[in-house]
Coordinates of C-alpha atoms and ligand atoms in Angstrom, one line a residue:
M28 CA 173.2 237.3 -5.7
T29 CA 172.0 235.5 -2.2
S30 CA 171.7 238.0 0.8
D31 CA 174.4 235.4 2.5
Q32 CA 177.1 236.6 -0.3
Q33 CA 176.1 240.2 0.6
T34 CA 179.5 241.9 1.7
P35 CA 178.3 244.7 4.6
V36 CA 179.5 247.9 4.6
D37 CA 180.4 250.4 6.9
L38 CA 176.7 252.5 6.8
A39 CA 178.2 255.6 6.5
S40 CA 179.5 255.3 3.5
G41 CA 175.7 255.1 1.9
D42 CA 174.3 254.0 -1.2
L43 CA 175.6 255.0 -4.6
V44 CA 173.8 256.1 -7.5
F45 CA 175.2 255.7 -11.2
V46 CA 173.3 258.3 -13.4
G47 CA 174.4 259.3 -17.2
P48 CA 173.0 258.7 -20.7
P49 CA 172.0 256.0 -22.6
G50 CA 174.6 253.6 -23.9
V51 CA 177.4 255.4 -21.8
G52 CA 178.0 251.9 -20.1
K53 CA 176.1 252.3 -16.2
G54 CA 174.9 248.6 -16.5
T55 CA 177.9 247.3 -17.3
Q56 CA 180.3 249.1 -14.9
A57 CA 177.6 248.9 -12.4
K58 CA 177.6 244.9 -12.8
A59 CA 181.4 244.6 -12.6
L60 CA 181.5 246.4 -9.2
V61 CA 178.9 245.3 -7.2
Q62 CA 180.3 242.0 -8.5
E63 CA 183.9 242.6 -6.7
N64 CA 182.7 244.0 -4.0
G65 CA 179.6 242.2 -3.1
W66 CA 177.0 245.2 -3.4
V67 CA 173.4 245.3 -5.0
H68 CA 173.1 246.1 -8.0
L69 CA 169.2 247.6 -8.7
S70 CA 168.8 248.5 -12.1
T71 CA 165.4 249.6 -12.9
G72 CA 165.9 249.4 -16.8
D73 CA 166.6 246.0 -16.2
I74 CA 163.9 245.1 -13.9
F75 CA 161.3 246.8 -16.1
R76 CA 162.9 244.3 -19.0
D77 CA 162.4 241.0 -16.6
H78 CA 158.9 241.8 -16.0
A79 CA 158.7 242.6 -19.5
R80 CA 160.0 239.2 -21.0
R81 CA 157.8 237.3 -18.1
R82 CA 155.2 239.6 -19.0
T83 CA 154.0 240.6 -16.0
E84 CA 150.9 243.1 -15.8
L85 CA 153.6 245.5 -15.1
G86 CA 155.5 244.2 -17.8
R87 CA 152.9 244.7 -20.3
L88 CA 152.5 248.5 -19.4
A89 CA 156.3 249.0 -18.8
K90 CA 157.3 248.0 -22.0
A91 CA 155.4 250.4 -23.9
F92 CA 157.1 253.2 -22.4
L93 CA 160.3 251.7 -23.3
D94 CA 160.1 250.9 -26.6
R95 CA 158.8 254.5 -27.5
G96 CA 162.0 255.1 -25.7
E97 CA 159.9 257.1 -23.1
Y98 CA 160.3 257.1 -19.2
V99 CA 157.2 254.9 -17.1
P100 CA 155.3 256.8 -14.6
D101 CA 157.4 258.0 -11.2
E102 CA 155.1 256.2 -9.0
I103 CA 155.3 252.9 -11.1
T104 CA 159.2 253.2 -11.1
V105 CA 159.0 254.6 -7.1
D106 CA 156.9 251.7 -6.4
M107 CA 158.7 249.0 -8.1
V108 CA 161.5 250.4 -6.2
R109 CA 160.2 250.0 -3.2
E110 CA 159.8 246.3 -3.4
R111 CA 162.9 246.1 -4.4
L112 CA 164.7 247.8 -1.6
R113 CA 162.7 245.9 1.3
E114 CA 164.8 242.4 0.0
I115 CA 168.2 244.5 0.8
P116 CA 169.6 243.8 4.1
R117 CA 170.3 247.2 5.4
N118 CA 174.2 247.1 6.3
T119 CA 175.0 246.1 2.4
R120 CA 175.6 248.7 -0.5
V121 CA 173.0 249.7 -2.8
V122 CA 174.3 250.4 -6.7
F123 CA 171.6 252.2 -8.2
D124 CA 171.7 251.8 -11.9
G125 CA 169.2 254.3 -14.2
F126 CA 167.0 255.2 -11.6
P127 CA 166.3 257.6 -10.1
R128 CA 165.7 259.6 -13.7
T129 CA 163.5 262.9 -12.6
V130 CA 163.5 265.1 -10.5
A131 CA 160.5 263.7 -8.5
Q132 CA 162.2 260.2 -8.2
A133 CA 164.9 261.9 -6.7
D134 CA 162.9 263.0 -3.8
A135 CA 161.0 260.4 -3.9
L136 CA 164.5 258.4 -3.1
D137 CA 165.3 260.0 -0.1
R138 CA 161.8 259.4 1.7
L139 CA 162.8 256.3 0.5
L140 CA 166.1 255.1 1.4
A141 CA 165.1 257.0 4.8
E142 CA 162.3 254.9 5.3
F143 CA 165.0 252.0 5.0
G144 CA 167.9 253.9 7.3
R145 CA 170.0 254.2 4.2
H146 CA 170.8 257.3 2.3
V147 CA 173.0 258.6 -0.7
G148 CA 176.7 258.5 0.2
A149 CA 177.6 259.4 -3.6
I150 CA 176.2 259.9 -7.5
I151 CA 178.4 259.0 -10.4
L152 CA 178.3 260.4 -13.4
L153 CA 179.3 258.5 -16.7
E154 CA 179.8 260.2 -19.2
A155 CA 181.1 260.0 -22.7
P156 CA 180.5 262.1 -26.6
R157 CA 177.1 262.1 -28.0
E158 CA 179.0 260.4 -31.1
E159 CA 180.2 257.7 -28.9
L160 CA 176.7 257.3 -27.5
L161 CA 175.4 256.9 -30.9
A162 CA 178.0 254.5 -31.7
R163 CA 177.7 251.6 -29.1
L164 CA 174.1 251.7 -29.2
S165 CA 173.9 251.3 -32.4
G166 CA 176.3 248.0 -31.6
R167 CA 174.3 246.8 -29.0
A168 CA 170.8 246.7 -31.4
R169 CA 172.7 244.6 -33.6
A170 CA 174.3 241.9 -29.8
E171 CA 171.6 242.1 -27.8
G172 CA 168.3 243.2 -30.4
R173 CA 166.8 245.5 -27.5
T174 CA 163.8 246.7 -28.9
D175 CA 164.4 250.5 -27.8
D176 CA 167.6 250.4 -29.5
T177 CA 166.4 251.0 -32.8
P178 CA 168.0 254.6 -34.3
E179 CA 164.3 256.5 -34.0
V180 CA 163.5 255.1 -30.0
I181 CA 167.9 256.3 -29.5
A182 CA 167.5 259.7 -30.7
K183 CA 164.2 259.8 -28.1
R184 CA 166.2 258.2 -25.3
L185 CA 168.4 261.2 -25.7
A186 CA 166.0 263.9 -25.8
V187 CA 164.6 261.9 -22.7
Y188 CA 167.4 262.0 -21.2
E189 CA 168.8 265.6 -21.6
E190 CA 165.4 267.0 -20.6
Q191 CA 164.8 265.4 -17.5
T192 CA 167.7 263.4 -16.2
R193 CA 170.1 266.0 -16.3
P194 CA 167.8 268.2 -13.8
V195 CA 168.6 265.3 -11.3
V196 CA 172.4 266.1 -11.7
S197 CA 171.7 269.7 -10.8
H198 CA 170.0 268.8 -7.8
Y199 CA 172.5 266.2 -6.8
E200 CA 175.4 269.3 -7.7
R201 CA 173.8 271.3 -4.8
R202 CA 174.2 269.2 -2.3
G203 CA 177.8 268.5 -3.8
L204 CA 177.3 264.8 -4.6
V205 CA 178.4 264.4 -8.0
R206 CA 181.7 262.8 -9.0
R207 CA 182.2 262.9 -12.7
V208 CA 183.9 259.9 -14.3
N209 CA 185.4 259.9 -17.9
G210 CA 183.2 256.6 -19.5
V211 CA 185.2 256.4 -22.7
G212 CA 188.3 253.8 -23.2
A213 CA 188.7 250.6 -22.6
V214 CA 186.2 248.7 -19.9
P215 CA 188.2 247.7 -17.2
D216 CA 189.8 250.9 -17.1
V217 CA 186.8 252.8 -16.8
T218 CA 186.2 250.6 -13.5
E219 CA 189.4 251.3 -12.3
R220 CA 188.4 255.7 -12.8
L221 CA 185.1 254.6 -10.9
R222 CA 186.8 253.1 -8.0
D223 CA 188.5 255.2 -7.4
A224 CA 185.2 258.0 -7.6
A225 CA 183.3 255.3 -5.1
D226 CA 186.5 254.5 -2.8
R227 CA 186.2 258.3 -2.3
G228 CA 183.7 258.1 0.4
P229 CA 181.2 260.7 1.2
G230 CA 181.4 264.2 0.2
Ligands
AMP308 P1 168.0 251.6 -19.2 O1 167.7 249.8 -19.3 O2 168.4 252.2 -17.9 O3 168.9 252.0 -20.2 O4 166.6 251.7 -18.9 C1 165.7 251.7 -20.2 C2 164.6 252.0 -20.0 O5 163.7 251.8 -18.9 C3 163.9 253.1 -19.9 O6 164.0 254.0 -21.2 C4 163.0 253.6 -19.8 O7 161.9 253.4 -20.6 C5 163.0 252.5 -19.1 N1 163.4 252.9 -17.5 C6 164.5 252.8 -16.8 N2 164.0 253.1 -15.8 C7 163.6 254.4 -15.6 C8 163.2 254.6 -14.5 N3 164.3 255.0 -13.2 N4 162.2 256.2 -14.9 C9 161.8 255.3 -16.0 N5 161.5 254.9 -16.7 C10 163.0 254.1 -16.6

């Protein structure tokens, strides 16, 4: 989306962070909300995959981590987010999808946002039972052919999420920013729940 299509929002409402395990539908849902509201979608997974496709230096480096289901090192990820944030007008809401994934990234995000005169408005935690995630991820492997959707890598990604990203939720829970949303159901029904959660305002 180009900047002239973006909708200015009340700065007080802040940016949104989508957190949730692999396969919960963060990407699909973030794209839907962003499109209907004129916000900006910032998916670190999409940016890494784009670099990998274009075989940039960052892409080659990131692909090794992606293919193993491991996280790309924090410093590399944070620098990439900083570069992307530079291009986004301050009065346009950003939906972070898949970032931050570690507590160090969450701390870095606070600093980055302050640097750009922005702040986190809410963390939206999208949840679904493990069996549902496994079914969706193996379906996606067939449909999209993602190299990180093989059974071994899927198991690894779920384990890495529990170990490294769960603490990010607790980190934001202490600040009263987390809104839990049930990710099970038809895509439009989940979008509706997310719309409500996003509209609830900060705090
Ligand atoms: P996603 O598309 O969000 O599921 O991300 C796919 C893969 O990209 C992850 O399994 C990681 O290897 C990498 N990745 C995406 N976001 C991050 C992040 N914030 N920190 C580190 N690695 C990431």
